[in-house]
Amino acid sequence: VQLQASGGGLVQAGGSLRLSCAASGRTFSSYTMGWFRQAPGKEREFVIGITWRGSTYYGDSVKGRFTISGDNAKNTVYLQMNSLKPEDTAVYYCAAATWVAAYHRPSEYAYWGQGTLVTVSS
């Protein structure tokens, strides 16, 4: 499966942004889909994930602010980000895996999009 992330940009603190991850080659609904982010000088961090059964997993720092959803017709997964904070600034990546034992580990995901930059100004 090939992944294409988009939707990043500059937003003020407290604002919202929606990222998209378009999948091609195979329907995303047969994968576990995840969003990760990486800020300069930091390790890649798990943000949120959804399994093919619809179970959702959240990174501690985004609970209550970020949600994940999918559109089967468009073969696209969305990351809705609300109440954004400057510390949310990072390059955001979508990822896919056929089977995941530990959702927060980047190494569990075989397929990655190219990343989209989100900048939150204070």
XYZ file of N, CA, C and O in Angstrom:
488
model
N 0.841 -1.173 0.000
C 0.000 0.000 0.000
C 0.891 1.242 0.000
O 1.945 1.267 0.636
N 0.471 2.265 -0.762
C 1.200 3.540 -0.778
C 0.360 4.576 -0.028
O -0.867 4.596 -0.151
N 1.039 5.409 0.741
C 0.352 6.386 1.579
C 0.798 7.796 1.201
O 1.992 8.038 0.989
N -0.157 8.705 1.158
C 0.121 10.096 0.837
C -0.530 10.971 1.890
O -1.760 11.063 1.940
N 0.285 11.606 2.722
C -0.234 12.490 3.776
C -0.301 13.915 3.268
O 0.561 14.353 2.498
N -1.310 14.631 3.721
C -1.468 16.025 3.332
C -2.272 16.756 4.389
O -2.832 16.150 5.308
N -2.327 18.095 4.247
C -3.165 18.895 5.128
C -2.416 19.694 6.171
O -3.028 20.434 6.938
N -1.113 19.554 6.234
C -0.352 20.317 7.210
C -0.335 21.793 6.880
O -0.721 22.217 5.797
N 0.117 22.574 7.839
C 0.185 24.007 7.635
C 0.459 24.729 8.924
O 0.815 24.114 9.934
N 0.277 26.036 8.879
C 0.490 26.896 10.043
C -0.853 27.237 10.668
O -1.783 27.662 9.969
N -0.945 27.063 11.973
C -2.184 27.357 12.690
C -1.832 27.967 14.042
O -0.774 27.668 14.604
N -2.702 28.813 14.543
C -2.477 29.417 15.845
C -2.854 28.444 16.961
O -3.707 27.567 16.779
N -2.250 28.625 18.095
C -2.585 27.818 19.259
C -4.077 27.925 19.552
O -4.661 29.006 19.472
N -4.681 26.788 19.860
C -6.113 26.732 20.097
C -6.921 26.408 18.859
O -8.121 26.127 18.948
N -6.276 26.449 17.713
C -6.961 26.185 16.457
C -7.051 24.721 16.127
O -6.655 23.851 16.915
N -7.573 24.439 14.948
C -7.784 23.071 14.495
C -7.194 22.872 13.110
O -7.043 23.816 12.340
N -6.915 21.614 12.829
C -6.383 21.243 11.522
C -6.769 19.800 11.272
O -6.835 18.990 12.212
N -7.022 19.463 10.022
C -7.322 18.079 9.676
C -6.303 17.578 8.662
O -6.140 18.174 7.590
N -5.644 16.508 9.000
C -4.706 15.861 8.090
C -5.386 14.693 7.395
O -6.264 14.041 7.967
N -4.950 14.445 6.172
C -5.483 13.330 5.404
C -4.360 12.365 5.045
O -3.218 12.779 4.841
N -4.701 11.103 4.967
C -3.759 10.081 4.531
C -4.480 9.224 3.497
O -5.346 8.412 3.852
N -4.148 9.444 2.241
C -4.776 8.703 1.155
C -3.974 7.449 0.859
O -2.754 7.506 0.670
N -4.666 6.322 0.844
C -4.019 5.045 0.586
C -4.323 4.587 -0.831
O -5.436 4.764 -1.322
N -3.354 4.005 -1.468
C -3.553 3.437 -2.797
C -2.883 2.079 -2.861
O -1.967 1.790 -2.109
N -3.384 1.258 -3.743
C -2.799 -0.063 -3.899
C -3.567 -1.143 -3.173
O -3.584 -2.284 -3.582
N -4.187 -0.762 -2.073
C -4.967 -1.713 -1.302
C -5.844 -0.919 -0.360
O -5.445 0.146 0.111
N -7.016 -1.436 -0.044
C -7.914 -0.700 0.829
C -7.332 -0.599 2.229
O -6.822 -1.574 2.789
N -7.428 0.609 2.814
C -6.820 0.824 4.120
C -7.547 0.067 5.212
O -7.005 -0.157 6.287
N -8.784 -0.326 4.961
C -9.585 -0.968 6.000
C -9.066 -2.349 6.377
O -9.497 -2.926 7.364
N -8.118 -2.877 5.615
C -7.532 -4.161 5.975
C -6.251 -3.994 6.779
O -5.581 -4.976 7.095
N -5.909 -2.751 7.137
C -4.687 -2.447 7.871
C -5.009 -1.794 9.211
O -6.094 -1.233 9.408
N -4.035 -1.845 10.089
C -4.017 -0.926 11.221
C -3.338 0.347 10.735
O -2.250 0.299 10.154
N -4.014 1.466 10.929
C -3.491 2.755 10.479
C -3.065 3.573 11.684
O -3.765 3.615 12.697
N -1.940 4.238 11.555
C -1.450 5.048 12.656
C -0.938 6.392 12.176
O -0.572 6.557 11.008
N -0.954 7.346 13.073
C -0.328 8.646 12.854
C 0.797 8.794 13.877
O 0.596 8.518 15.064
N 1.930 9.228 13.389
C 3.074 9.528 14.235
C 3.513 10.951 13.950
O 3.137 11.540 12.936
N 4.327 11.485 14.819
C 4.889 12.804 14.576
C 6.324 12.838 15.071
O 6.711 12.085 15.965
N 7.074 13.734 14.458
C 8.474 13.887 14.859
C 8.839 15.358 14.831
O 8.773 16.010 13.778
N 9.198 15.850 16.001
C 9.669 17.222 16.128
C 11.188 17.234 15.982
O 11.845 16.217 16.202
N 11.761 18.375 15.623
C 13.213 18.459 15.455
C 13.966 18.015 16.704
O 13.655 18.455 17.811
N 14.910 17.111 16.521
C 15.721 16.655 17.634
C 15.060 15.640 18.532
O 15.638 15.251 19.549
N 13.861 15.212 18.175
C 13.136 14.256 19.021
C 12.853 12.970 18.242
O 12.895 12.934 17.027
N 12.544 11.931 18.995
C 12.194 10.665 18.378
C 10.771 10.718 17.811
O 9.958 11.546 18.226
N 10.528 9.815 16.889
C 9.182 9.732 16.325
C 8.219 9.252 17.416
O 8.477 8.275 18.115
N 7.103 9.947 17.523
C 6.160 9.728 18.622
C 4.818 9.252 18.085
O 4.297 9.811 17.105
N 4.263 8.252 18.739
C 2.927 7.776 18.369
C 1.885 8.812 18.745
O 1.894 9.348 19.855
N 0.966 9.076 17.827
C -0.102 10.047 18.062
C -1.435 9.334 18.271
O -2.085 9.493 19.307
N -1.820 8.550 17.291
C -3.124 7.898 17.341
C -3.153 6.781 16.307
O -2.446 6.837 15.299
N -3.973 5.756 16.592
C -4.062 4.661 15.643
C -5.437 4.033 15.664
O -6.180 4.177 16.650
N -5.778 3.358 14.597
C -7.056 2.668 14.507
C -6.841 1.330 13.827
O -6.136 1.222 12.827
N -7.425 0.285 14.404
C -7.282 -1.043 13.824
C -8.368 -1.282 12.777
O -9.343 -0.526 12.665
N -8.208 -2.340 12.027
C -9.200 -2.668 10.992
C -10.534 -3.020 11.625
O -11.566 -2.954 10.968
N -10.514 -3.351 12.922
C -11.771 -3.620 13.619
C -12.407 -2.356 14.185
O -13.500 -2.397 14.727
N -11.692 -1.234 14.109
C -12.262 0.021 14.583
C -11.831 0.434 15.967
O -12.283 1.461 16.475
N -10.939 -0.331 16.600
C -10.432 0.067 17.917
C -9.435 1.207 17.747
O -8.614 1.192 16.839
N -9.534 2.188 18.635
C -8.697 3.379 18.543
C -7.745 3.459 19.729
O -8.141 3.166 20.859
N -6.516 3.869 19.461
C -5.498 4.017 20.490
C -4.935 5.430 20.406
O -4.682 5.936 19.318
N -4.732 6.040 21.560
C -4.316 7.430 21.620
C -2.966 7.564 22.311
O -2.694 6.891 23.310
N -2.163 8.475 21.806
C -0.991 8.883 22.553
C -1.435 9.741 23.729
O -2.433 10.468 23.632
N -0.705 9.676 24.825
C -1.127 10.377 26.036
C -1.283 11.883 25.825
O -2.165 12.513 26.414
N -0.449 12.454 24.998
C -0.453 13.908 24.858
C -1.595 14.439 23.990
O -1.799 15.656 23.930
N -2.338 13.562 23.335
C -3.391 14.050 22.418
C -4.789 13.594 22.824
O -5.763 13.947 22.155
N -4.892 12.838 23.884
C -6.209 12.369 24.326
C -7.139 13.536 24.578
O -6.762 14.517 25.213
N -8.345 13.422 24.045
C -9.335 14.469 24.229
C -9.215 15.604 23.222
O -10.092 16.482 23.184
N -8.169 15.602 22.412
C -7.973 16.692 21.433
C -7.939 16.182 20.000
O -8.415 16.871 19.090
N -7.396 15.023 19.790
C -7.243 14.474 18.442
C -8.164 13.270 18.261
O -8.392 12.498 19.191
N -8.671 13.118 17.056
C -9.456 11.936 16.714
C -9.036 11.417 15.349
O -8.466 12.158 14.534
N -9.315 10.157 15.110
C -8.992 9.529 13.838
C -10.259 8.946 13.242
O -11.125 8.447 13.970
N -10.367 9.048 11.944
C -11.533 8.492 11.261
C -11.127 8.060 9.859
O -10.044 8.411 9.379
N -12.018 7.310 9.222
C -11.702 6.830 7.888
C -12.890 6.931 6.955
O -14.046 6.908 7.401
N -12.606 7.093 5.685
C -13.623 7.117 4.642
C -13.296 5.994 3.678
O -12.358 6.111 2.877
N -14.063 4.917 3.757
C -13.772 3.755 2.912
C -13.910 4.080 1.432
O -13.136 3.578 0.603
N -14.879 4.904 1.089
C -15.106 5.232 -0.318
C -13.912 5.966 -0.921
O -13.591 5.789 -2.097
N -13.263 6.786 -0.102
C -12.105 7.554 -0.572
C -10.781 6.879 -0.213
O -9.720 7.385 -0.573
N -10.873 5.767 0.513
C -9.671 5.062 0.957
C -8.712 6.018 1.658
O -7.498 6.029 1.408
N -9.269 6.809 2.547
C -8.520 7.876 3.209
C -8.786 7.843 4.707
O -9.924 7.639 5.137
N -7.715 8.063 5.472
C -7.810 8.187 6.924
C -7.534 9.639 7.294
O -6.661 10.280 6.692
N -8.271 10.143 8.267
C -8.140 11.537 8.674
C -7.679 11.634 10.123
O -8.039 10.815 10.968
N -6.901 12.651 10.379
C -6.515 13.009 11.743
C -7.060 14.403 12.020
O -6.597 15.381 11.424
N -8.064 14.464 12.865
C -8.633 15.744 13.264
C -7.933 16.217 14.525
O -7.950 15.518 15.541
N -7.337 17.382 14.450
C -6.572 17.926 15.572
C -7.237 19.203 16.052
O -7.353 20.163 15.287
N -7.679 19.196 17.284
C -8.322 20.358 17.891
C -7.502 20.851 19.075
O -6.656 20.128 19.601
N -7.768 22.073 19.479
C -7.083 22.668 20.637
C -5.573 22.517 20.502
O -4.885 22.085 21.440
N -5.072 22.865 19.359
C -3.647 22.666 19.082
C -2.776 23.534 19.980
O -3.143 24.664 20.344
N -1.621 22.973 20.312
C -0.660 23.644 21.179
C 0.666 23.780 20.426
O 0.956 22.974 19.527
N 1.487 24.729 20.816
C 2.800 24.847 20.150
C 3.609 23.555 20.207
O 4.352 23.255 19.256
N 3.447 22.785 21.256
C 4.207 21.526 21.366
C 3.693 20.443 20.421
O 4.293 19.366 20.328
N 2.617 20.712 19.715
C 2.141 19.789 18.680
C 2.883 19.993 17.358
O 2.698 19.227 16.412
N 3.719 21.020 17.308
C 4.479 21.290 16.100
C 5.417 20.129 15.782
O 6.214 19.706 16.619
N 5.293 19.603 14.566
C 6.083 18.440 14.157
C 5.747 18.102 12.714
O 4.788 18.632 12.142
N 6.529 17.199 12.166
C 6.152 16.561 10.906
C 5.299 15.350 11.263
O 5.703 14.521 12.081
N 4.144 15.274 10.664
C 3.207 14.196 10.948
C 3.249 13.174 9.820
O 3.205 13.530 8.637
N 3.323 11.920 10.228
C 3.398 10.811 9.277
C 2.223 9.860 9.496
O 1.878 9.555 10.636
N 1.666 9.370 8.405
C 0.720 8.274 8.534
C 1.448 6.973 8.203
O 2.434 6.967 7.445
N 0.965 5.898 8.792
C 1.622 4.609 8.641
C 0.581 3.503 8.628
O -0.522 3.671 9.157
N 0.963 2.373 8.059
C 0.046 1.245 7.976
C 0.777 -0.046 8.302
O 1.979 -0.187 8.018
N 0.039 -0.954 8.889
C 0.602 -2.257 9.237
C -0.480 -3.311 9.087
O -1.654 -3.051 9.348
N -0.070 -4.488 8.670
C -1.042 -5.567 8.543
C -1.371 -6.173 9.903
O -2.465 -6.666 10.112
N -0.404 -6.130 10.805
C -0.645 -6.629 12.153
C 0.302 -5.918 13.097
O 1.479 -5.768 12.795
N -0.199 -5.491 14.232
C 0.609 -4.712 15.164
C 0.493 -5.309 16.559
O -0.606 -5.548 17.046
N 1.651 -5.505 17.198
C 1.648 -5.979 18.578
C 1.678 -4.811 19.563
O 1.074 -4.877 20.627
N 2.393 -3.766 19.211
C 2.524 -2.593 20.076
C 2.296 -1.355 19.216
O 3.156 -0.982 18.429
N 1.152 -0.724 19.393
C 0.715 0.332 18.480
C 1.596 1.561 18.499
O 1.628 2.319 17.540
N 2.300 1.769 19.606
C 3.080 2.981 19.741
C 4.463 2.867 19.116
O 5.192 3.853 19.047
N 4.854 1.696 18.660
C 6.193 1.489 18.119
C 6.234 1.714 16.624
O 5.585 0.984 15.873
N 7.013 2.677 16.156
C 7.132 2.902 14.711
C 7.602 1.666 13.951
O 7.199 1.449 12.800
N 8.424 0.852 14.582
C 8.983 -0.322 13.907
C 7.924 -1.358 13.558
O 8.173 -2.247 12.740
N 6.740 -1.237 14.153
C 5.659 -2.176 13.871
C 4.982 -1.901 12.533
O 4.260 -2.736 12.027
N 5.212 -0.728 11.984
C 4.510 -0.302 10.777
C 5.430 -0.428 9.563
O 6.525 0.125 9.543
N 4.956 -1.138 8.546
C 5.787 -1.398 7.377
C 5.678 -0.319 6.307
O 6.579 -0.173 5.483
N 4.584 0.416 6.325
C 4.315 1.367 5.244
C 4.170 2.772 5.826
O 3.474 2.966 6.824
N 4.808 3.739 5.151
C 4.828 5.112 5.660
C 4.547 6.101 4.538
O 5.006 5.914 3.404
N 3.823 7.146 4.891
C 3.669 8.274 3.999
C 4.876 9.196 4.124
O 5.750 8.998 4.975
N 4.886 10.268 3.343
C 6.061 11.132 3.265
C 6.114 12.186 4.359
O 7.141 12.818 4.525
N 5.048 12.383 5.112
C 5.050 13.375 6.177
C 4.518 14.718 5.717
O 4.699 15.131 4.580
N 3.851 15.385 6.642
C 3.339 16.729 6.380
C 3.591 17.581 7.619
O 3.377 17.136 8.750
N 4.066 18.795 7.409
C 4.499 19.641 8.519
C 3.333 20.412 9.115
O 2.577 21.082 8.394
N 3.230 20.330 10.424
C 2.256 21.108 11.181
C 3.021 22.050 12.099
O 3.858 21.610 12.881
N 2.717 23.329 11.998
C 3.357 24.334 12.835
C 2.279 25.081 13.599
O 1.356 25.629 12.988
N 2.390 25.067 14.924
C 1.425 25.745 15.778
C 2.124 26.928 16.426
O 3.082 26.767 17.177
N 1.627 28.110 16.132
C 2.225 29.321 16.677
C 1.552 29.715 17.991
O 0.357 29.502 18.180
N 2.326 30.304 18.877
C 1.778 30.696 20.188
C 1.208 32.104 20.156
O 1.378 32.841 19.211
